[in-house]
mmCIF file of C-alpha atoms in Angstrom:
data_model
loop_
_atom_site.group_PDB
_atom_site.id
_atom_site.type_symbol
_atom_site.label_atom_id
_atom_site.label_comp_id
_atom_site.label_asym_id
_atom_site.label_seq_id
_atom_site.Cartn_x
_atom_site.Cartn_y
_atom_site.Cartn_z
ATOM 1 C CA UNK A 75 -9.589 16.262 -34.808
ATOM 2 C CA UNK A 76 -11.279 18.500 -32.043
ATOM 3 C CA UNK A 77 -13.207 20.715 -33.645
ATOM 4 C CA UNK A 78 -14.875 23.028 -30.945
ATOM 5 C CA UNK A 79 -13.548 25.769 -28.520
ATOM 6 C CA UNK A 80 -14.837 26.427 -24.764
ATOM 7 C CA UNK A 81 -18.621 27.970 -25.119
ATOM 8 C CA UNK A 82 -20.541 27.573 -22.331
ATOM 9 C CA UNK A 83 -23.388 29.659 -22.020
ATOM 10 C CA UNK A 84 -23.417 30.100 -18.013
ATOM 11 C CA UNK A 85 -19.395 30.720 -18.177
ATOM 12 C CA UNK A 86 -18.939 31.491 -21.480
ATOM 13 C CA UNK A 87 -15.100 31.538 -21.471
ATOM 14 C CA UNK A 88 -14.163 31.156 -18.136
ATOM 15 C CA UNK A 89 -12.476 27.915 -18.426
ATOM 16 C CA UNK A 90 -10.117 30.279 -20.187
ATOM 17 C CA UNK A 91 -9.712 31.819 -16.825
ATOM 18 C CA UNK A 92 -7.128 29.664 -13.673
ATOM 19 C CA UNK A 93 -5.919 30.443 -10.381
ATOM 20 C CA UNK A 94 -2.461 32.734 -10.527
ATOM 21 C CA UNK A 95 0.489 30.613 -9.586
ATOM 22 C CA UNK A 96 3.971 32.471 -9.371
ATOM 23 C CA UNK A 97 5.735 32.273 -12.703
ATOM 24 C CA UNK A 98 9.168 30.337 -10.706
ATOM 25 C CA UNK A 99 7.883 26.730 -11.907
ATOM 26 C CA UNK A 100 7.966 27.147 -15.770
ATOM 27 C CA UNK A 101 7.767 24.847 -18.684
ATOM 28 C CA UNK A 102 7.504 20.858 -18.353
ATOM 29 C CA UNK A 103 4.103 19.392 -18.088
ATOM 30 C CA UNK A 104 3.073 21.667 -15.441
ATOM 31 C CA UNK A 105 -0.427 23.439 -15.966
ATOM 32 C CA UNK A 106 -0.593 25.576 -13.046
ATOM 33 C CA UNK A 107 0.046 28.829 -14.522
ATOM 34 C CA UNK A 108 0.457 30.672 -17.478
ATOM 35 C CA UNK A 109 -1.475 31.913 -20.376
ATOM 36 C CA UNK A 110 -5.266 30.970 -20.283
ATOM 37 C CA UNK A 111 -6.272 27.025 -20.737
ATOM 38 C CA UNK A 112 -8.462 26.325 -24.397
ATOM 39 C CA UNK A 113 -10.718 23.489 -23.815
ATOM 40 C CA UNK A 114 -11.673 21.364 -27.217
ATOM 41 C CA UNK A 115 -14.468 18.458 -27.228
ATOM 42 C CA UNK A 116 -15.922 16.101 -29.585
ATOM 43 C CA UNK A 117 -19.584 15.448 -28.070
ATOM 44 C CA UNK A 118 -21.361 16.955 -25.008
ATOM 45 C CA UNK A 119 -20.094 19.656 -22.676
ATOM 46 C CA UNK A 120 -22.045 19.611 -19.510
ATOM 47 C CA UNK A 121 -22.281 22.369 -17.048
ATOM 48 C CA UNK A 122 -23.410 21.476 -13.439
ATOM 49 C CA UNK A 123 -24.511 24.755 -11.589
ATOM 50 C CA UNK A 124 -25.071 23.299 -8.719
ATOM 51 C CA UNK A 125 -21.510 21.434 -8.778
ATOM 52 C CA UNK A 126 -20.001 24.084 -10.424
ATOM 53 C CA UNK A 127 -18.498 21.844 -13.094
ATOM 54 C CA UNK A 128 -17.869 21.300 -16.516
ATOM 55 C CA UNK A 129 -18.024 18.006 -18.215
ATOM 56 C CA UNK A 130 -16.656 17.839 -22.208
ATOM 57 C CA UNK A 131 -17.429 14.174 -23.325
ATOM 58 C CA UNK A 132 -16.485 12.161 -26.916
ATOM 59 C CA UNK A 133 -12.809 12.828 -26.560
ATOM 60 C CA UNK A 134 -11.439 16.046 -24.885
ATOM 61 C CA UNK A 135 -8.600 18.271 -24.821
ATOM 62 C CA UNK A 136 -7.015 21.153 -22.113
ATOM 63 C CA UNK A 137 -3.674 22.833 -23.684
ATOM 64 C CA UNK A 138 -1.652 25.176 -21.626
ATOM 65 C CA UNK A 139 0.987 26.565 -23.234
ATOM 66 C CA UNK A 140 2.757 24.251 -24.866
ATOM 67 C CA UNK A 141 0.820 21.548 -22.665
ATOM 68 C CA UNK A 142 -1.912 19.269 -23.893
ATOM 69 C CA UNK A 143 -3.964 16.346 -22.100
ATOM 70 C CA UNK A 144 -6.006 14.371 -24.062
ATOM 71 C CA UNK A 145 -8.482 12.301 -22.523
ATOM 72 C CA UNK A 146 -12.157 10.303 -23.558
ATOM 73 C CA UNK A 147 -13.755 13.010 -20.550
ATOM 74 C CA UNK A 148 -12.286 16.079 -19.132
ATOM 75 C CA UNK A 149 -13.749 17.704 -16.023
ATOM 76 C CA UNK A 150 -13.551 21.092 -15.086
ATOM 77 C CA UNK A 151 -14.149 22.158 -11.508
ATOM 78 C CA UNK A 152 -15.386 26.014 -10.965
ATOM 79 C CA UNK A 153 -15.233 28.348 -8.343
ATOM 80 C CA UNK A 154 -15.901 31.893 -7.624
ATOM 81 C CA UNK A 155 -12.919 34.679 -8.322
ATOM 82 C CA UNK A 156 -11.780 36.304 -5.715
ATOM 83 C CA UNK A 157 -11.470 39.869 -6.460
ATOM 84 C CA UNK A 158 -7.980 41.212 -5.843
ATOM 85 C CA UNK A 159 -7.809 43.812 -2.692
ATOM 86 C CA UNK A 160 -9.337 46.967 -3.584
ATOM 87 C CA UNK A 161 -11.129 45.945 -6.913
ATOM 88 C CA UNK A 162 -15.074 45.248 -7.090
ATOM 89 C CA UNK A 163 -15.893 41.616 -6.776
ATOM 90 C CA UNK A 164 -18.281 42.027 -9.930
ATOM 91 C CA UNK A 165 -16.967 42.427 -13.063
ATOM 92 C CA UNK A 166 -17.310 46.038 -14.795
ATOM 93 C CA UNK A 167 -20.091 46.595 -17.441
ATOM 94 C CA UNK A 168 -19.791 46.393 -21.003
ATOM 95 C CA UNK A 169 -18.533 49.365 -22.285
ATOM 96 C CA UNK A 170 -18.221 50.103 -26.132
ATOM 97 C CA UNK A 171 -19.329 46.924 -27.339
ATOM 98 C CA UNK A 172 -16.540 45.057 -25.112
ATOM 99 C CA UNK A 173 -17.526 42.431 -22.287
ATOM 100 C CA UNK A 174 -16.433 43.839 -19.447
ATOM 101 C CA UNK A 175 -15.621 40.408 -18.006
ATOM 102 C CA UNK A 176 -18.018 36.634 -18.037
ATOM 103 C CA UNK A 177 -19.806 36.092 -14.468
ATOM 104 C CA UNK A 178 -21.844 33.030 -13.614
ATOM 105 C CA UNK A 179 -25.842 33.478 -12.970
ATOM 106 C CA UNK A 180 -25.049 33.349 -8.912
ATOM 107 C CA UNK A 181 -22.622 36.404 -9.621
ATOM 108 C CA UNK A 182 -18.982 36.767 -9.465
ATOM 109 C CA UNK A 183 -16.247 35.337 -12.044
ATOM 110 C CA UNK A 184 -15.208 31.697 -12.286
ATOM 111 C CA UNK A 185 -12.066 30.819 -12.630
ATOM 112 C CA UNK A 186 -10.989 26.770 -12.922
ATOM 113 C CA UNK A 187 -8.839 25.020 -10.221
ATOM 114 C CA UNK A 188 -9.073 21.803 -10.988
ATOM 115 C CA UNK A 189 -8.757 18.979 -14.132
ATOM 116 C CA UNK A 190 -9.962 15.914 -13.929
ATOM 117 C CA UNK A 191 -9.079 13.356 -17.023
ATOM 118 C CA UNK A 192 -10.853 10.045 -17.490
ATOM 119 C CA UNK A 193 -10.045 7.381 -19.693
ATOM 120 C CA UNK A 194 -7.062 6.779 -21.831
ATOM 121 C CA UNK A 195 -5.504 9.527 -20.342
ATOM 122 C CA UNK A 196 -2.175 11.171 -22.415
ATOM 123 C CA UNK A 197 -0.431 14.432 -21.017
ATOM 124 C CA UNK A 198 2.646 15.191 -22.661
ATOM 125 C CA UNK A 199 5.101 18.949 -24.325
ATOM 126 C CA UNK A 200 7.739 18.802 -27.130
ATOM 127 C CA UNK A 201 9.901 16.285 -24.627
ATOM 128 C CA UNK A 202 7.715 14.331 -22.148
ATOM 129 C CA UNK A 203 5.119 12.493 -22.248
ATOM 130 C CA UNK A 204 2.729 10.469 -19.516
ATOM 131 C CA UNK A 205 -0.157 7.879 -20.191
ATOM 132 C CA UNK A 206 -2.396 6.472 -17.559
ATOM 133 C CA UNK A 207 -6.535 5.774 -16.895
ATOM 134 C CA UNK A 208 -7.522 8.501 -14.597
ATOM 135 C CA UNK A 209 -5.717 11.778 -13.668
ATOM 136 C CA UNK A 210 -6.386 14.652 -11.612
ATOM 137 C CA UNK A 211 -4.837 18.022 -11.494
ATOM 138 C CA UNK A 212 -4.528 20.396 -8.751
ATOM 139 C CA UNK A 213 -3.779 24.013 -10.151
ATOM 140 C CA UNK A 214 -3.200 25.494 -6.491
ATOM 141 C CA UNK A 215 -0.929 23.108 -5.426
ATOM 142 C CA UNK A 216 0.599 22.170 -9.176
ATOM 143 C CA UNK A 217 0.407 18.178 -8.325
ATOM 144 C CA UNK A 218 -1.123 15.919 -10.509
ATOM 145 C CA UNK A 219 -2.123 12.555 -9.054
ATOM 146 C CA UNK A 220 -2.386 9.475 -12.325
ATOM 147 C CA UNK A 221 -3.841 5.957 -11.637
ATOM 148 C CA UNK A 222 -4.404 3.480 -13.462
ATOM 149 C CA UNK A 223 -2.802 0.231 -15.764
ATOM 150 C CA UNK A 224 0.613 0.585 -17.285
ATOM 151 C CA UNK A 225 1.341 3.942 -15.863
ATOM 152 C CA UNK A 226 4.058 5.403 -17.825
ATOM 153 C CA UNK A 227 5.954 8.425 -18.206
ATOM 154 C CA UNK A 228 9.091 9.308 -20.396
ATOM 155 C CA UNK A 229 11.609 11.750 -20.645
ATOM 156 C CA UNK A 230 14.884 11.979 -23.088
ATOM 157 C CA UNK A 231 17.204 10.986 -20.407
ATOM 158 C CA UNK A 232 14.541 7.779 -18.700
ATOM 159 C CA UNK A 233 11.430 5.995 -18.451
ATOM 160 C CA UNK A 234 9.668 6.143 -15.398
ATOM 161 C CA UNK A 235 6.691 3.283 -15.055
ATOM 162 C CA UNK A 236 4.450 2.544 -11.912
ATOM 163 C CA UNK A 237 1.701 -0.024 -11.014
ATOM 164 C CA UNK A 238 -0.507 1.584 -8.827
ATOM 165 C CA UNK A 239 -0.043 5.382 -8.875
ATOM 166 C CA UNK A 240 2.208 8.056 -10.347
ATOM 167 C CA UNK A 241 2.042 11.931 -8.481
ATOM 168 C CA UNK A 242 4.124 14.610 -9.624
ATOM 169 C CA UNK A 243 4.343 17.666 -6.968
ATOM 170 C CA UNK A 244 5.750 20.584 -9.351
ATOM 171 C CA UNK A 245 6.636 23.121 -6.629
ATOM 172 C CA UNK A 246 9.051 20.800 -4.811
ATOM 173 C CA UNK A 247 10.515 19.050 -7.982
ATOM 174 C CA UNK A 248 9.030 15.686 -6.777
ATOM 175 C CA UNK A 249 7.946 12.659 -8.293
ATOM 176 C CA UNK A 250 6.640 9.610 -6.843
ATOM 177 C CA UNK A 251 5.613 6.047 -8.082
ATOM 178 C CA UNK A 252 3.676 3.285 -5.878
ATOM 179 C CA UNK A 253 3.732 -0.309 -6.446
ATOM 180 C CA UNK A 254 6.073 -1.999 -8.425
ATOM 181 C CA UNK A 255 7.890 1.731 -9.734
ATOM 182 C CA UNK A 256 10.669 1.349 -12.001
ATOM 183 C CA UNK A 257 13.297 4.300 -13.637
ATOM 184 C CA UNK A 258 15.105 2.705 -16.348
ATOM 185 C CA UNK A 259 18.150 5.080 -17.918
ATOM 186 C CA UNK A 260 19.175 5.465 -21.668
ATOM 187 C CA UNK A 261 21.925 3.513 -20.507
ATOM 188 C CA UNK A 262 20.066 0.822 -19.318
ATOM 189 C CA UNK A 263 20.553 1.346 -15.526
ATOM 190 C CA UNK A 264 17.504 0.459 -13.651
ATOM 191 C CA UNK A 265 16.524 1.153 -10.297
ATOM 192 C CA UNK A 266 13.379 -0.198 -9.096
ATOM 193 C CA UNK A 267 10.923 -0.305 -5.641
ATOM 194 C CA UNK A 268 7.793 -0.603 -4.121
ATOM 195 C CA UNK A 269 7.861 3.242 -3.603
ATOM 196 C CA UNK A 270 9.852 5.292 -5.737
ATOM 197 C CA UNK A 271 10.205 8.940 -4.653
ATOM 198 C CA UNK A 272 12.760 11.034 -7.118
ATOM 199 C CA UNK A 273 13.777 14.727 -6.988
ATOM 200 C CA UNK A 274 14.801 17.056 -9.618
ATOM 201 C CA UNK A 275 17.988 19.012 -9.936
ATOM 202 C CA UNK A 276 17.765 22.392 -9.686
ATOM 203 C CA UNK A 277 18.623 24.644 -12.792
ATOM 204 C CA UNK A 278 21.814 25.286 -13.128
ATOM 205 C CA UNK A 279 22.834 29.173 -12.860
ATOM 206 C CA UNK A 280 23.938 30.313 -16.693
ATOM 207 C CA UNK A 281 27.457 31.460 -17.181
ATOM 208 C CA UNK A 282 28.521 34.548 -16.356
ATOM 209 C CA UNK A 283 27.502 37.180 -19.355
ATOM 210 C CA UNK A 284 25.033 34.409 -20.546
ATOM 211 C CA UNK A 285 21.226 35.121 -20.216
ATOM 212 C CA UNK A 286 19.233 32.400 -17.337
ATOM 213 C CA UNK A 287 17.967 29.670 -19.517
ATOM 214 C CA UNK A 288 14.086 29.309 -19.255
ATOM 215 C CA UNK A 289 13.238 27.658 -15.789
ATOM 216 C CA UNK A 290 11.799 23.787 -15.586
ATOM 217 C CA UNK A 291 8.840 23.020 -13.466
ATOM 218 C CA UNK A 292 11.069 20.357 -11.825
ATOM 219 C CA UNK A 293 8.476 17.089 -12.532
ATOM 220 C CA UNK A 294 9.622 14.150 -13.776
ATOM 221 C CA UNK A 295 8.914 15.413 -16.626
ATOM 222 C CA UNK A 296 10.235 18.674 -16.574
ATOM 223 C CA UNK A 297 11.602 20.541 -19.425
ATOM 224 C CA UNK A 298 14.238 22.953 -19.688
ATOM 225 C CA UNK A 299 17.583 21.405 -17.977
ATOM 226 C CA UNK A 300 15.774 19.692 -15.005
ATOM 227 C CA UNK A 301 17.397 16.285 -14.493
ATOM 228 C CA UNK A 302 16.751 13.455 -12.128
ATOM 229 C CA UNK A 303 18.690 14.658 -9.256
ATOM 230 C CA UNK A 304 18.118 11.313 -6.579
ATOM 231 C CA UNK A 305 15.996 8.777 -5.917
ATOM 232 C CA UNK A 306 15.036 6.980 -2.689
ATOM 233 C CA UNK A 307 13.076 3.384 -2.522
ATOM 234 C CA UNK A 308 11.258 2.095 0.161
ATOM 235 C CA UNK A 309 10.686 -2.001 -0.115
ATOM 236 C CA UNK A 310 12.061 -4.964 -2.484
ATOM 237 C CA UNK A 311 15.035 -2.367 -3.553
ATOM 238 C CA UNK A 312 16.291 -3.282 -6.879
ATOM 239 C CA UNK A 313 19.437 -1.628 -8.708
ATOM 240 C CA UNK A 314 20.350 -3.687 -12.206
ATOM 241 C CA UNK A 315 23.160 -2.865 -14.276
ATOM 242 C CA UNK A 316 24.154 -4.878 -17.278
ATOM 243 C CA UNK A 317 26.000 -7.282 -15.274
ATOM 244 C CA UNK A 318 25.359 -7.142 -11.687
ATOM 245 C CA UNK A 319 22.062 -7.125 -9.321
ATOM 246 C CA UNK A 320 21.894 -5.790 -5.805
ATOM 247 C CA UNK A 321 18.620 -5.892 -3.815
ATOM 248 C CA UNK A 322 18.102 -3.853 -0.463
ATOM 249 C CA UNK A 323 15.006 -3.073 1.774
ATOM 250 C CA UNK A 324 15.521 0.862 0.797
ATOM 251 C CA UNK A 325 17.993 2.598 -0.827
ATOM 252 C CA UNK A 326 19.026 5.869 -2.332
ATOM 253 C CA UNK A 327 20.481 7.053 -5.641
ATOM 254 C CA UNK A 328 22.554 10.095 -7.168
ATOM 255 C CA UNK A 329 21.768 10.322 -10.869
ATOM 256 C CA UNK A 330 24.575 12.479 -11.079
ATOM 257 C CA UNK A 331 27.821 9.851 -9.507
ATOM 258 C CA UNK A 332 26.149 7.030 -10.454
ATOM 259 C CA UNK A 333 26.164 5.734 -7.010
ATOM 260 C CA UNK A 334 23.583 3.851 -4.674
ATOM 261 C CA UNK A 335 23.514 2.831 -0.797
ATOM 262 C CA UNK A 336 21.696 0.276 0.086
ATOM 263 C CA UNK A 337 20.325 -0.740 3.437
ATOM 264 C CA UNK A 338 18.743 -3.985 4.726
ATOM 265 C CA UNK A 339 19.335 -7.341 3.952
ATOM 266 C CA UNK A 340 21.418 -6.522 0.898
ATOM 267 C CA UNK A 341 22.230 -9.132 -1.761
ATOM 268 C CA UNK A 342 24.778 -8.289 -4.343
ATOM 269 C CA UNK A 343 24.982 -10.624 -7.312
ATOM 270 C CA UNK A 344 26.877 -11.191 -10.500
ATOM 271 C CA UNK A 345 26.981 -14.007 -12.364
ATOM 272 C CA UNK A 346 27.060 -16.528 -9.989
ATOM 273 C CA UNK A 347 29.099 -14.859 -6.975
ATOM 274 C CA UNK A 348 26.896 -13.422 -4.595
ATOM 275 C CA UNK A 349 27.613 -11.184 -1.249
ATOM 276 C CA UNK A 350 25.438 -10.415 1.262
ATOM 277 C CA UNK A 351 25.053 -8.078 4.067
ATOM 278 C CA UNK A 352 23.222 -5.285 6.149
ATOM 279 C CA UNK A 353 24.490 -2.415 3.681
ATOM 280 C CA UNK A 354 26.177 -1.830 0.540
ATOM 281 C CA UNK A 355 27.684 1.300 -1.821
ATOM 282 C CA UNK A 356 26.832 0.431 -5.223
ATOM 283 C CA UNK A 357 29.075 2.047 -7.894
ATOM 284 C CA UNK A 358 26.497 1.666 -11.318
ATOM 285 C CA UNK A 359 28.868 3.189 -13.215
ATOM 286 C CA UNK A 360 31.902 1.123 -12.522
ATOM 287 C CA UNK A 361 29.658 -1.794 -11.567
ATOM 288 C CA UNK A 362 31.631 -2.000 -8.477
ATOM 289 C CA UNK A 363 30.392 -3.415 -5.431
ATOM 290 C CA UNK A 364 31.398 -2.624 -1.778
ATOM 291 C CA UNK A 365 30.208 -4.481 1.100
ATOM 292 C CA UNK A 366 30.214 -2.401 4.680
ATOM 293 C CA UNK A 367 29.631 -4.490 7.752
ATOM 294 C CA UNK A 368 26.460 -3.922 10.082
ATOM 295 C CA UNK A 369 25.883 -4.415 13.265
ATOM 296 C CA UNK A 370 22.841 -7.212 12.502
ATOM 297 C CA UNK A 371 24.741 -9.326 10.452
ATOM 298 C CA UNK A 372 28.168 -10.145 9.072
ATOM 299 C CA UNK A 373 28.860 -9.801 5.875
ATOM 300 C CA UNK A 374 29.084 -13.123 3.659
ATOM 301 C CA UNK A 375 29.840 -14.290 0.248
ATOM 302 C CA UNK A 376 29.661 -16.952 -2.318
ATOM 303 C CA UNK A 377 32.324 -16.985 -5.153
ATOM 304 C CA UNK A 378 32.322 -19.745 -7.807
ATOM 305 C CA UNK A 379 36.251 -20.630 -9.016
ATOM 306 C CA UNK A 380 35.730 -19.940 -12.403
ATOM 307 C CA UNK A 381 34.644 -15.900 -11.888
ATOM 308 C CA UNK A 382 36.913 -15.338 -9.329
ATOM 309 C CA UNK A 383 39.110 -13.272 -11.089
ATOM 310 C CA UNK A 384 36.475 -10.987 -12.256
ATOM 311 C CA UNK A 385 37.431 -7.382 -11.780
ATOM 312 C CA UNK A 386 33.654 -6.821 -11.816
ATOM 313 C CA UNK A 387 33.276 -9.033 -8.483
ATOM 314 C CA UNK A 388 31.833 -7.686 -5.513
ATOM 315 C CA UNK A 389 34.505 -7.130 -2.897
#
């Protein structure tokens, strides 16, 4: 187990020290604000003046709240405080025996802005959790960009996987996965593209007389109440339910109805009776098909005799 807390000699606690982010995206694997960030290491911490970074080597650990990432090498990048309007940009002196404050040997505070995770990368809370190779976390903008093999990141409700890259933009409840990205449901609804961009619901107001539930951070994967909200794909569109495929060049989804539009050389198949078309409404739920003409093409079909009287068919 990590042993070892933050002591550097030149900042000697100020990786304990971030950027101020307002307090509106809470909880979920979002590290841009909150109480201060403990670093743990197994080997070699490395402190580049000239950079102004911090290198923790052997296996490393950042925990925000109730936010860890693991990684083989963490990287911290520095930069000088700002003083708030008004307010020395030095810290105070000691007085009685208390610090007034840690300053680097240029002078001024540090505070940390950025995390940079190599190698066997895991971020993850009490719900979620993400794995990747490489990741690298912006605390001013609260997006955290993850590359790498078998990207993966999972929720209670899905599982969200990726082959190139996975970015998760906290502030406007976005996710997005490149290359091959697929969200697979409990349920085992699937919706998959060569870009997948999905949004987070809102939380939802509490009952009247009821306190506000704690806010999400609106990720992927956000805690709290934060759902998937939609999902648009860009490129080889695939929805699969357990018994019917439809393909599309994009698409969009609504978590909440179940229901997908497809655009774009559209191919709806089940079993062996297949429709195609320019666009299609997809009901997941139902697993009912509906064909809409376009102006490009006209709509045809192929039904074998022995499943045409499916009630599942598409019509």
């Amino acid at each position: 187990m990590m042993s070892r807390i933050a002591r550097l000699l030149p900042v000697a606690g100020l990786l304990l020290a971030t950027t101020a982010t307002p307090a509106a995206y809470a909880d979920g694997l979002d590290m841009s604000h909150g109480e201060a960030v403990k670093l743990f290491w197994k080997s070699e911490e490395i402190y580049d003046r000239n950079a102004q970074t911090v290198t923790l080597t052997g296996g490393a650990r950042a925990v925000r709240g109730d936010v860890t990432v693991d990684a083989d090498t963490l990287i911290g990048y520095l930069r000088k405080k700002a003083a708030p309007q008004g307010q020395p940009a030095t810290p105070p002196p000691a007085t009685n025996g208390q610090t007034g404050g840690e300053a680097d040997p240029m002078g001024g505070s540090l505070e940390l802005y950025r995390i940079e995770a190599r190698g066997h990368v895991h971020i993850y809370n009490q719900t979620d959790q993400g794995w990747g190779d490489r990741a690298l976390y912006d605390m001013d903008q609260a997006v955290m960009v993850m590359t790498g093999k078998n990207l993966k990141l999972t929720t209670p409700q899905d599982v969200l996987t990726a082959r190139d890259v996975m970015e998760y933009h906290s502030k406007t409840r976005m996710s997005v996965g490149r290359g091959n990205a697929t969200v697979t449901t409990n349920d085992g609804r699937q919706i998959k593209a060569d870009v997948l961009v999905s949004f987070s619901a809102p939380d939802s107001p509490a009952p009247a007389g009821q306190a506000q539930p704690a806010k999400s951070d609106g990720s992927p994967l956000g805690g709290g109440s934060s759902k998937l909200d939609r999902a648009y794909g860009w490129g080889h569109v695939v929805l699969r339910t357990p018994t019917q495929t439809a393909t599309g060049d994009r698409g969009v989804y609504v978590f909440a109805s179940q229901i997908a539009r497809l655009i774009g050389h559209v191919h709806v198949t089940q079993g062996q009776n297949q429709n195609n078309g320019s666009q299609a409404i997809v009901n997941m739920k139902t697993g009912i098909a509906t064909m809409l003409p376009g102006s490009d093409s006209p709509i045809q079909g192929l039904v074998v005799p022995n499943e045409a009287n499916s009630s599942q068919a598409p019509k």
